[in-house]
CSV table of C-alpha atoms and ligand atoms in Angstrom, one decimal:
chain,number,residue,atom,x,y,z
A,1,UNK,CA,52.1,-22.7,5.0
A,2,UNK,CA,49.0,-24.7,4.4
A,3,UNK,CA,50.6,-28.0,3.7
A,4,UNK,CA,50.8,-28.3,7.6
A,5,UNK,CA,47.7,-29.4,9.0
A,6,UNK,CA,45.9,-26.8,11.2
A,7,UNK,CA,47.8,-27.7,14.4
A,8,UNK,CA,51.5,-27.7,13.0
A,9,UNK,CA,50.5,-24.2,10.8
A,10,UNK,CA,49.3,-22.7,14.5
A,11,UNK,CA,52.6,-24.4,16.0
A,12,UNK,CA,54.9,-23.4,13.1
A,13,UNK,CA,53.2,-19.7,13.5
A,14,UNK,CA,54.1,-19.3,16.8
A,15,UNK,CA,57.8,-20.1,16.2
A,16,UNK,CA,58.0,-17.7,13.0
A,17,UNK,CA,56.3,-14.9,15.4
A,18,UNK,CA,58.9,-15.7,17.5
A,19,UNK,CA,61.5,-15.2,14.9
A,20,UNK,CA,59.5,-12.4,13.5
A,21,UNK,CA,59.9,-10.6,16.9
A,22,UNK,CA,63.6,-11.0,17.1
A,23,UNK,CA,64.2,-9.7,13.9
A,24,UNK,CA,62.0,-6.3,14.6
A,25,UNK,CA,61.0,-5.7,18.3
A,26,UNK,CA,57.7,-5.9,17.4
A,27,UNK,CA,54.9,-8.7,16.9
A,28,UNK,CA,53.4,-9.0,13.5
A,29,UNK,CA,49.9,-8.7,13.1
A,30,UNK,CA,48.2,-11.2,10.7
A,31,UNK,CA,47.4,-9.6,7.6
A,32,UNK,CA,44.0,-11.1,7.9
A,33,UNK,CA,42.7,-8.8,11.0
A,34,UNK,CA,43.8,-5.6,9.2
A,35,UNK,CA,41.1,-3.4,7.9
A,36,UNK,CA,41.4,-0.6,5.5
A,37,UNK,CA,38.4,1.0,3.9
A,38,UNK,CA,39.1,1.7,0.4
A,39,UNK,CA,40.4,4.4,-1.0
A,40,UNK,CA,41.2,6.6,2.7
A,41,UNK,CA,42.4,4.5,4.6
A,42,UNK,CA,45.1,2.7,2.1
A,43,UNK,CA,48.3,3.1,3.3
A,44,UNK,CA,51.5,3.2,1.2
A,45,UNK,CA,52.2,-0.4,2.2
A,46,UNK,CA,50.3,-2.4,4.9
A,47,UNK,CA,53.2,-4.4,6.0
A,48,UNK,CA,55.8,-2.2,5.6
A,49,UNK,CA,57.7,-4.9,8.6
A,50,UNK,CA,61.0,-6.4,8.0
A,51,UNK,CA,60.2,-10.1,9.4
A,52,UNK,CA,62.1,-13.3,8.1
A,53,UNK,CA,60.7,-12.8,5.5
A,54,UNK,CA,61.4,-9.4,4.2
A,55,UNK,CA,59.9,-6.2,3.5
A,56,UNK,CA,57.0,-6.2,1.4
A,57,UNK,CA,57.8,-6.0,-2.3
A,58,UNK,CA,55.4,-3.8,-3.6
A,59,UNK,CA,52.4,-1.4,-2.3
A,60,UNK,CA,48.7,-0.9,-1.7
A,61,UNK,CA,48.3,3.2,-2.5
A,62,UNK,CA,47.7,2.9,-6.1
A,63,UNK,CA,47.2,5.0,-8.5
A,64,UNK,CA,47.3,7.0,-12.0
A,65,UNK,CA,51.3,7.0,-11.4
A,66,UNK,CA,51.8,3.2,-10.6
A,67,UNK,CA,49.3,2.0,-13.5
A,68,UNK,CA,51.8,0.4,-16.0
A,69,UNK,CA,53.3,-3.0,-16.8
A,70,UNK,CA,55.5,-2.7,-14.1
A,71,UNK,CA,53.2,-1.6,-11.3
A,72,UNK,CA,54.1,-3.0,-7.7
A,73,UNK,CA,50.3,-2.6,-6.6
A,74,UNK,CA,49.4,-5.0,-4.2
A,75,UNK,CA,46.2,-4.3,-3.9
A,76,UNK,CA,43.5,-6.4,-6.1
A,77,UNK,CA,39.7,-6.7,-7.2
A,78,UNK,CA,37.4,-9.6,-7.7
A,79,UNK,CA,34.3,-7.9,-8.7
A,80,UNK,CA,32.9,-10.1,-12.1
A,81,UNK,CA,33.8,-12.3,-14.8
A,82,UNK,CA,35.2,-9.1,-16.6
A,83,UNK,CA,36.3,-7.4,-13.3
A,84,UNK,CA,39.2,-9.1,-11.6
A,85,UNK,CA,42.8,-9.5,-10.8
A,86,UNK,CA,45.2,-12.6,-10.3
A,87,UNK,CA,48.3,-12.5,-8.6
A,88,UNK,CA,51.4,-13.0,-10.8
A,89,UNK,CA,55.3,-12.1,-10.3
A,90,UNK,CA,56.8,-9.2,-10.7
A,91,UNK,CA,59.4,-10.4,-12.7
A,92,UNK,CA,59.5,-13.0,-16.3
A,93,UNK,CA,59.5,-16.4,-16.0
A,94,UNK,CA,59.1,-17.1,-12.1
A,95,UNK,CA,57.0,-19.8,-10.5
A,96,UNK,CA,54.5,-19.5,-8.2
A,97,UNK,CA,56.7,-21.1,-5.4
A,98,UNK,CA,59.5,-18.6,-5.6
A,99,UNK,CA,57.6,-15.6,-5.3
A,100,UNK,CA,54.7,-16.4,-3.6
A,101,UNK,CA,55.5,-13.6,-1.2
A,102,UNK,CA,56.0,-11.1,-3.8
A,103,UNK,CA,52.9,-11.4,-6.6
A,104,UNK,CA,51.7,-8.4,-7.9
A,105,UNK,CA,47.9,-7.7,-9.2
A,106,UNK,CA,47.1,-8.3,-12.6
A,107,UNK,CA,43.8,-7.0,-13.6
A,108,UNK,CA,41.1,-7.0,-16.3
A,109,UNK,CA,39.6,-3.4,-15.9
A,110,UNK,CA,42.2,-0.6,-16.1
A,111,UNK,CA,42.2,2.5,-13.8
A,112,UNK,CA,43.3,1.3,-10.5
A,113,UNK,CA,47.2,1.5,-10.6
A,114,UNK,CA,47.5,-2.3,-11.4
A,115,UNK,CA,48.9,-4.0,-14.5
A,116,UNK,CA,46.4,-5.1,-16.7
A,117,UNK,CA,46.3,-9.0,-18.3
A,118,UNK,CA,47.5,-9.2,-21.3
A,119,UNK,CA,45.0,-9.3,-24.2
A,120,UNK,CA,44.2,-12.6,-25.5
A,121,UNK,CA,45.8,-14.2,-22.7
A,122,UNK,CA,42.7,-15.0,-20.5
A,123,UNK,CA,41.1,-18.3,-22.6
A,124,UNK,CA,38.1,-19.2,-20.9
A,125,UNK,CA,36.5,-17.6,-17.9
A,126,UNK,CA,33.5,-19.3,-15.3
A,127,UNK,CA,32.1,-16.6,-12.9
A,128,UNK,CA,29.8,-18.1,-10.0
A,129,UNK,CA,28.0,-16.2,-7.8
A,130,UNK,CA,26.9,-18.3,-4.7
A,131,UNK,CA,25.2,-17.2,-1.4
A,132,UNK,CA,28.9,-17.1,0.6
A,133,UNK,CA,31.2,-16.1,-2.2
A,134,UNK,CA,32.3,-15.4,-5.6
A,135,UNK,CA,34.5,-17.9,-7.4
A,136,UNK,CA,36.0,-16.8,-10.8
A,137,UNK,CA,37.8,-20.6,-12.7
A,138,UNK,CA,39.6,-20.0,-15.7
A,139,UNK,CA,42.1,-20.9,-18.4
A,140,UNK,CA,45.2,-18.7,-19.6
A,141,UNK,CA,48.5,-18.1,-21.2
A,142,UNK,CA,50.1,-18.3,-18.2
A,143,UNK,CA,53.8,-16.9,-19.6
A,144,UNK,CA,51.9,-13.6,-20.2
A,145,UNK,CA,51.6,-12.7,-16.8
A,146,UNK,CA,55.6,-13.8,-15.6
A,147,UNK,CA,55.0,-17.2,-15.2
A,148,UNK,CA,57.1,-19.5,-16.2
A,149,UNK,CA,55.3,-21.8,-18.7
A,150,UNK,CA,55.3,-25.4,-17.0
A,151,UNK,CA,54.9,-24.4,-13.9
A,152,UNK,CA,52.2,-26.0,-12.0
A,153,UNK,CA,51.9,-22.9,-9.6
A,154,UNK,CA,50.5,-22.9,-6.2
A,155,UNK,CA,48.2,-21.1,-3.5
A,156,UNK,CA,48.3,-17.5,-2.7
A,157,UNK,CA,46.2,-16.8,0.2
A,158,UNK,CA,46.5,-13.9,3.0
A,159,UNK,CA,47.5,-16.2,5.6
A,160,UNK,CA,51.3,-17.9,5.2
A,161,UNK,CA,52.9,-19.6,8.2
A,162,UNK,CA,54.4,-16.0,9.6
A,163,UNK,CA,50.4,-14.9,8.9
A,164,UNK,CA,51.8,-11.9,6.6
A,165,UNK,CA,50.0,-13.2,3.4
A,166,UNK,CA,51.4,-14.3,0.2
A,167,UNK,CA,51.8,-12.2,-1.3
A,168,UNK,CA,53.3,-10.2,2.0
A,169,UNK,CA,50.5,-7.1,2.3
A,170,UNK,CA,48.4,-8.4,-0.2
A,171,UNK,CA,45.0,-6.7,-0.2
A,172,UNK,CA,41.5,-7.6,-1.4
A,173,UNK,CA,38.6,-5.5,-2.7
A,174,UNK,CA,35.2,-6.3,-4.5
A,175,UNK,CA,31.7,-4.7,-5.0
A,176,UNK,CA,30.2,-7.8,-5.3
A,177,UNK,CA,28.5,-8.8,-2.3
A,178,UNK,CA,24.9,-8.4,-1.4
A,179,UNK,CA,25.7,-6.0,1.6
A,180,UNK,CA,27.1,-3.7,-1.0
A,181,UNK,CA,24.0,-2.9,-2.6
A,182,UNK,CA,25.0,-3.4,-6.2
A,183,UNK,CA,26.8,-0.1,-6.0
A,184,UNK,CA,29.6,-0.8,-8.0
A,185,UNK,CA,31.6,2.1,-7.1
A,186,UNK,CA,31.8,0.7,-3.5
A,187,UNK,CA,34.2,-1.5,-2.4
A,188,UNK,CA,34.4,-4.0,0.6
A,189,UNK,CA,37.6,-5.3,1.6
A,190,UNK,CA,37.5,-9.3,1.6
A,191,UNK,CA,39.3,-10.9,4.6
A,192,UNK,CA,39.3,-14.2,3.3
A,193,UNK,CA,40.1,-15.2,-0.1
A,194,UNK,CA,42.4,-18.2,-1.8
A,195,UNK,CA,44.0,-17.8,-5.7
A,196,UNK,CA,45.5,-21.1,-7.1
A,197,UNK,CA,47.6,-20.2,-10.0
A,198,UNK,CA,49.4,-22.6,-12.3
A,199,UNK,CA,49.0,-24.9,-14.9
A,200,UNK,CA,47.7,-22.6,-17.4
A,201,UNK,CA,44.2,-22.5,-15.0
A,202,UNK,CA,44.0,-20.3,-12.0
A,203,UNK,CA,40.9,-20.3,-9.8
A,204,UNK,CA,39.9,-17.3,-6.8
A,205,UNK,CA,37.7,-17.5,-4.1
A,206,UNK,CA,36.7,-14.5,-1.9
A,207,UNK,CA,34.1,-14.6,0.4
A,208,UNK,CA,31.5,-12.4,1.7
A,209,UNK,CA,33.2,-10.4,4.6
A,210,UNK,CA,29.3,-10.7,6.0
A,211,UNK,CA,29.0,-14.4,6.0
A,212,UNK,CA,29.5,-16.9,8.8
A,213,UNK,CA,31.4,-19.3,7.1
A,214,UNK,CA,33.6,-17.5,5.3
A,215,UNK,CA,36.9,-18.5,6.4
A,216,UNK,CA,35.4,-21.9,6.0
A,217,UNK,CA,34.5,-21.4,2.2
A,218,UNK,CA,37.9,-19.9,1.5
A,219,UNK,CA,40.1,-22.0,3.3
A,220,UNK,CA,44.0,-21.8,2.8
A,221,UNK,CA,45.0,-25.0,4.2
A,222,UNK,CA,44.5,-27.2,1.2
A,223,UNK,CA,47.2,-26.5,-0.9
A,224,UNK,CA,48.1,-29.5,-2.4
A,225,UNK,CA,45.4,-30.5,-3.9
A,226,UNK,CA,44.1,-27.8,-6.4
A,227,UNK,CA,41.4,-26.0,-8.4
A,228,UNK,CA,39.4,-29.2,-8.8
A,229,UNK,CA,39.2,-29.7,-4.6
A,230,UNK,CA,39.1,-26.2,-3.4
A,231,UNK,CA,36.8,-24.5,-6.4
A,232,UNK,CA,35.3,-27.3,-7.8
A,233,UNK,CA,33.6,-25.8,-10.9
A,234,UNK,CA,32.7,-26.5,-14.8
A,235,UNK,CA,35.2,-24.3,-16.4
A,236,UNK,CA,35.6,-24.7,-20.0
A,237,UNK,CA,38.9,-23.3,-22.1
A,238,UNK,CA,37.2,-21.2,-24.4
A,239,UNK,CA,33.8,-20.6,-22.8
A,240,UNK,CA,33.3,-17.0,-21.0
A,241,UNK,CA,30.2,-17.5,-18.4
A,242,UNK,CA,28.9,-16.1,-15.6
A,243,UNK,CA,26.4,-18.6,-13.4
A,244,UNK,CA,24.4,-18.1,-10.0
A,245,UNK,CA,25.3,-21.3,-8.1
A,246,UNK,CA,24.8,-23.1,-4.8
A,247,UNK,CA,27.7,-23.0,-1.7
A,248,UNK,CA,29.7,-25.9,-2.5
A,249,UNK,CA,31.0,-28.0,0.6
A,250,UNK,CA,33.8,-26.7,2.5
A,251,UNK,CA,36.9,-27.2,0.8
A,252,UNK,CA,38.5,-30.5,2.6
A,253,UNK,CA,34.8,-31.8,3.7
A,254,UNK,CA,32.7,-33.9,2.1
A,255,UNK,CA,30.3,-36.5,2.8
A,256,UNK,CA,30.6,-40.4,2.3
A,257,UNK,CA,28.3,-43.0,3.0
A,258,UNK,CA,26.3,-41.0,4.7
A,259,UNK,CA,29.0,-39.5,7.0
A,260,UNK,CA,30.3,-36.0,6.7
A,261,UNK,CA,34.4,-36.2,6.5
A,262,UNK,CA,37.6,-33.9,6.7
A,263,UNK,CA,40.2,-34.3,4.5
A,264,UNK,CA,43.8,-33.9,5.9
A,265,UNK,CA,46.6,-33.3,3.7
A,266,UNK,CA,49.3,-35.1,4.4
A,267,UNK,CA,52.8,-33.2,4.9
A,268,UNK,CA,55.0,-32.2,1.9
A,269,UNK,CA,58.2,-35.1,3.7
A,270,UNK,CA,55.4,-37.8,2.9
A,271,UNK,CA,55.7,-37.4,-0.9
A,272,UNK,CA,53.4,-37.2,-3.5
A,273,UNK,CA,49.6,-37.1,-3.2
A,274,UNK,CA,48.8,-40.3,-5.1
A,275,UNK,CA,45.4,-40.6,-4.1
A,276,UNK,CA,42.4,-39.2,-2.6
A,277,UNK,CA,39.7,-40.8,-0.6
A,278,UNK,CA,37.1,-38.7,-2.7
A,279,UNK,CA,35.9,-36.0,-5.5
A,280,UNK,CA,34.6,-33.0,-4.6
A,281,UNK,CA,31.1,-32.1,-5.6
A,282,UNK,CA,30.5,-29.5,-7.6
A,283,UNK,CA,27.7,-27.6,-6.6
A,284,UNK,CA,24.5,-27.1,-9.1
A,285,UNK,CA,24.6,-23.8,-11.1
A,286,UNK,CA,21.8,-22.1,-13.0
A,287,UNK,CA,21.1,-19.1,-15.1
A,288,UNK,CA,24.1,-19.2,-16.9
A,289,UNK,CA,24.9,-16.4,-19.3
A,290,UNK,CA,27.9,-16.4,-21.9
A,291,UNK,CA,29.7,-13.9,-23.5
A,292,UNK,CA,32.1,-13.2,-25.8
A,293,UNK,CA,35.6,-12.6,-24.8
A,294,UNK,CA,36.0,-9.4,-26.8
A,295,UNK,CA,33.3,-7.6,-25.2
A,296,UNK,CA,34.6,-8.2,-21.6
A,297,UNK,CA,38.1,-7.1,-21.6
A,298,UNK,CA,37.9,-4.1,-23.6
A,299,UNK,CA,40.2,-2.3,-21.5
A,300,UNK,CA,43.1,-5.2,-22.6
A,301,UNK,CA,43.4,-4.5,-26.1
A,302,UNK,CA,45.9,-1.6,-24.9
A,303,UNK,CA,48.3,-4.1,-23.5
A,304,UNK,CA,49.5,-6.5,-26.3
A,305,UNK,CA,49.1,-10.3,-26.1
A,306,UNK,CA,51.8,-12.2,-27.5
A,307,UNK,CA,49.0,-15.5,-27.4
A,308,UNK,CA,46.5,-16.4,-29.9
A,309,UNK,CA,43.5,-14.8,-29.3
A,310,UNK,CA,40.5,-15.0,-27.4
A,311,UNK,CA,37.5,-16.6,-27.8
A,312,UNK,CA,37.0,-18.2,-31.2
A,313,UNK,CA,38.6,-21.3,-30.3
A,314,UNK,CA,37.0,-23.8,-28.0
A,315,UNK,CA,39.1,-26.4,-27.1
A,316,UNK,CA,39.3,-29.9,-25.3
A,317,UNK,CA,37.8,-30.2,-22.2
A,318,UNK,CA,39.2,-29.7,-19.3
A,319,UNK,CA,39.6,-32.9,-18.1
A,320,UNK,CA,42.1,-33.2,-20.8
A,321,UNK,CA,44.3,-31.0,-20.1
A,322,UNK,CA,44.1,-32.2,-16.3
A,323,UNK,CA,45.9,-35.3,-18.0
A,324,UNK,CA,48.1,-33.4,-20.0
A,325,UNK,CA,49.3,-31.4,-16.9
A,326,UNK,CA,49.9,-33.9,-15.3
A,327,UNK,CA,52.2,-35.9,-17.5
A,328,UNK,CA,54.1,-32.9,-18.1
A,329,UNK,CA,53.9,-32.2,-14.6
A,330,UNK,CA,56.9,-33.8,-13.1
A,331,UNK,CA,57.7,-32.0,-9.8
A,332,UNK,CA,56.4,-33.8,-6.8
A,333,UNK,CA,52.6,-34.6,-6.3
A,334,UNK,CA,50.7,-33.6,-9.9
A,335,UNK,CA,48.8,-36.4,-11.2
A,336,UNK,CA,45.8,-36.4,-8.2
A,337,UNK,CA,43.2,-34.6,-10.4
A,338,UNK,CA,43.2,-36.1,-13.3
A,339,UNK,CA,42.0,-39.9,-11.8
A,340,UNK,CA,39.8,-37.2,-9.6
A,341,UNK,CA,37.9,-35.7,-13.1
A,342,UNK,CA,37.7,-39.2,-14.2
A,343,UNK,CA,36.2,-40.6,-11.4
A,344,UNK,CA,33.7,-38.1,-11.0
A,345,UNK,CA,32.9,-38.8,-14.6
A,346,UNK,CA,32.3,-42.4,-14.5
A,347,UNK,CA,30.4,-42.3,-11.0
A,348,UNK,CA,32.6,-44.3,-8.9
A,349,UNK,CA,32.1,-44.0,-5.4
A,350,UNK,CA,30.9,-40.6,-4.2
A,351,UNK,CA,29.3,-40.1,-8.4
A,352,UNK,CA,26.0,-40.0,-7.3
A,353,UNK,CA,25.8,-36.3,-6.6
A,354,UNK,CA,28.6,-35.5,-9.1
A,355,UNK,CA,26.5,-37.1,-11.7
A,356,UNK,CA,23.8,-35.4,-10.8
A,357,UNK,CA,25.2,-32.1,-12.5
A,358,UNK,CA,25.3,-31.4,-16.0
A,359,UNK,CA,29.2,-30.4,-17.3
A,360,UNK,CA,31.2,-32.8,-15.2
A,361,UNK,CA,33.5,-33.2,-18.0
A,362,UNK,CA,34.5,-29.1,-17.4
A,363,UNK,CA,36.0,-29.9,-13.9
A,364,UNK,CA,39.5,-27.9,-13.6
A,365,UNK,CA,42.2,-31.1,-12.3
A,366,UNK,CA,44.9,-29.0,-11.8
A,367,UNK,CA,46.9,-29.9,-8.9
A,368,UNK,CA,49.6,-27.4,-7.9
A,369,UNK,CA,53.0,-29.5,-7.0
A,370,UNK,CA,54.8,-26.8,-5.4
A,371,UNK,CA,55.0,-26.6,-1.9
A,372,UNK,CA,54.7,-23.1,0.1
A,373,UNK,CA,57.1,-21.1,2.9
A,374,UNK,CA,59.7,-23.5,4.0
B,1,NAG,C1,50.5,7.2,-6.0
B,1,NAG,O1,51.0,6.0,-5.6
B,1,NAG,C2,52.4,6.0,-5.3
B,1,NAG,C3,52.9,4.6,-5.0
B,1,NAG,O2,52.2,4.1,-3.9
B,1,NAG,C4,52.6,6.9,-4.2
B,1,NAG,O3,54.0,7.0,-3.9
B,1,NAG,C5,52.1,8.3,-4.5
B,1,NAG,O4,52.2,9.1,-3.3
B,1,NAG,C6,50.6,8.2,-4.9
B,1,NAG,N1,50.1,9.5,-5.3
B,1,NAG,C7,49.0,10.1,-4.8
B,1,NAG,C8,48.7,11.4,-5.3
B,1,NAG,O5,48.4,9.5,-3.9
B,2,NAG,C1,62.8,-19.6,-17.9
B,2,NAG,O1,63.5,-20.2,-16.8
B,2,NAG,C2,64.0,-21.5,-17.0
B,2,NAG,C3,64.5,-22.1,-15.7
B,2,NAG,O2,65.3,-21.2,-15.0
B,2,NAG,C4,65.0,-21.5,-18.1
B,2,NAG,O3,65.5,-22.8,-18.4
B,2,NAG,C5,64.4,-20.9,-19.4
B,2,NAG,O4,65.4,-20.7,-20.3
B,2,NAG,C6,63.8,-19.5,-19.0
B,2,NAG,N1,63.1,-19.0,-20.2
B,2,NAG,C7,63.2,-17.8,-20.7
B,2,NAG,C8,62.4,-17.4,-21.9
B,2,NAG,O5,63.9,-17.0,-20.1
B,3,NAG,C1,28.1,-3.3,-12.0
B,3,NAG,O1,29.1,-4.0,-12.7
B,3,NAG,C2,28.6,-5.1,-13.4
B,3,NAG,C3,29.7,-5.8,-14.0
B,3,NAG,O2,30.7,-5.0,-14.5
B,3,NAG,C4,27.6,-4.6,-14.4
B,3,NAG,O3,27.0,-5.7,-15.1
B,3,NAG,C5,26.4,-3.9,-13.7
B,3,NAG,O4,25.5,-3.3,-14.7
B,3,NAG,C6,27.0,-2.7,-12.9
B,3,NAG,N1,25.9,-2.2,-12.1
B,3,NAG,C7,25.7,-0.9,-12.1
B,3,NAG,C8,24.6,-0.4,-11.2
B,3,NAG,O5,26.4,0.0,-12.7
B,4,NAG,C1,43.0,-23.4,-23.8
B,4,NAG,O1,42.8,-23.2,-25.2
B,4,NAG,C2,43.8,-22.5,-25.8
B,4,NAG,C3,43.4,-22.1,-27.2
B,4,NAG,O2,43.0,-23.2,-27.9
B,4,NAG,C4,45.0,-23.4,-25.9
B,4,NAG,O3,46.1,-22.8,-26.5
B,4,NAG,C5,45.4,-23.7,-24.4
B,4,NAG,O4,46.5,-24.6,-24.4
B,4,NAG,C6,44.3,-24.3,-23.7
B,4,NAG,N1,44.6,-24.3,-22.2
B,4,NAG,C7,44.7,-25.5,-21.5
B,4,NAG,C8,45.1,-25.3,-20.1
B,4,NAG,O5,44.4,-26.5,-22.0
């Protein structure tokens, strides 16, 4: 999926369309250009197709029946910093890149037919509100929502090589968009989102269905390279916020000597991404607002935590445990974004704007080794 560069994800596309045809009679459409208005229109599944790569696992109609720790709901919200879900397997102990087509919602606010994050598990928390998107950075116990513990996870996005998503059918809600009026009991769907999970970090992306850019904002095709280059933010393990912020740059495009650049990830059959030719800019933030952990997921204490809990312990930045993630990392690429958090601490080479905002040192360097959809 979005290792390819642009071209070879259209080219590889076309061939699993092709495949995708055999196997059904039928062409697939891409997840991304269906539309459901929430609640009517939410069907039972929307990809009920058996393509190469299977039926979807789970469903979108969810409900008072499907609300349990073993929900299949496909079907998630990013609304605010104590509103959202992740996507996580079904099933104990999986990684990211195993069941990228098959993640399930796990939520913070109860009463949509999702499973619900496990209290205590969520350890730190940065909600950003920009003029194009929401982005929602955190830190958590990551073996509490079926993953296994070292792994260093990957990118869920509703694109995939076979354009079915991943997860297949996943869908996306919020009420958190300007052209919803703040009427939170609205919800638009969001065509273009990304979810890194892994690492004990995640980060999510969804962009205003309204805005120009969007699939610019929230683009999939950078999975290599993280939280710290696709939702560069100032996330701190222990710290529950909620910010207004500037757009950032595209993910992939920055600007050196003077020159606006595009990043292109090289293919997986290269090897490990050893280094990057810069660090992404994290854009200036204001009005920040903290809370405490325990009055934002009240709905959680309902589903026991086997963690420590919540807020009372502020750790070690987060360029630390970009370090630490990386030397346990093994797998194939990992270490990029801890030199990246460094470097954008010391001001080499593109620090000039990085320096020029405040928490630096909270940059998420999480890389995600796993590669996507063979
Ligand atoms: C509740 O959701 C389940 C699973 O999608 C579905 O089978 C059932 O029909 C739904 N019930 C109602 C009343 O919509
Ligand atoms: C999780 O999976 C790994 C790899 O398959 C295995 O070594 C480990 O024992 C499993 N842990 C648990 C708690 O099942
Ligand atoms: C909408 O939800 C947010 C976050 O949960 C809350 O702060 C806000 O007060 C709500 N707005 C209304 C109008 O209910
Ligand atoms: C975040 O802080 C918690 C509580 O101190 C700690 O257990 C966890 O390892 C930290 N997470 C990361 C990714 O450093």
């Amino acid at each position: 999926m979005a290792r390819y560069t642009l071209s070879t994800l259209l080219a590889v596309a076309a061939v699993s369309s092709v495949l995708a045809q055999d196997s059904t009679s039928t062409s697939i459409e891409p997840l991304a250009s269906k539309h459901f208005t929430y609640p009517d229109q939410i069907p039972y599944q929307v990809d009920p197709a058996n393509g190469v790569r299977g039926p979807q696992q789970g469903y979108n109609l969810c409900n008072s029946t499907t609300e349990n720790q073993q929900s299949m709901c496909q079907t998630a919200f990013v609304n605010h910093i104590d509103d959202f879900c992740l996507w996580a397997p079904p099933t104990p102990n999986q990684t990211i890149g195993d069941t990228e087509g098959e993640e399930v919602a796990w939520c913070t606010k109860a009463g949509r037919g999702t499973r619900l994050i496990p209290a205590g598990a969520l350890q730190g928390v940065q909600y950003l509100k920009t003029p194009d998107y929401i982005q929602i950075v955190g830190f958590i116990d990551q073996s509490q929502i079926n993953m296994a513990p070292d792994d260093f996870g990957g990118e869920l996005d509703p694109h995939g090589a076979d354009l079915r998503g991943n997860p297949l059918g996943g869908l996306m809600y919020s009420n958190a968009f300007p052209s919803n009026n703040g009427n939170n009991g609205s919800y638009q769907q969001v065509i273009e989102w990304h979810n890194f999970m892994g690492g004990n970090a995640f980060c999510m992306k969804v962009c205003d269905p309204a805005g120009a850019h969007a699939a610019d904002y929230c683009q999939h095709i950078f999975d290599r390279i993280g939280c710290s280059y696709n939702d560069p933010n100032t996330a701190q393990n222990g710290t529950f916020e909620v910010c207004d912020s500037d757009d950032a740059d595209y993910p992939g495009v920055y600007t050196s000597n003077g020159q606006v650049m595009t990043y292109t990830q090289p293919p997986e059959s290269l090897g490990a991404i050893t280094t990057m030719p810069y660090t992404a800019r994290v854009a200036s933030s204001s009005n920040c607002v903290t809370y405490e952990s325990s009055a934002l997921y009240t709905d959680l204490a309902a589903v026991a935590g086997t963690g420590s809990a919540s807020s009372s312990a502020p750790t070690g930045s987060v360029t630390g445990t970009a370090k630490s993630a990386s030397a346990t990392g093994g797998k194939s690429s990992a270490s990029r974004s801890g030199s990246a958090a460094s470097a954008s601490s010391t001001g080499s080479s593109s620090g000039a704007e990085a320096l020029g905002i405040s928490a630096v040192s909270g940059i998420i360097g999480v890389t995600f080794a796993m590669m996507f959809l063979s």
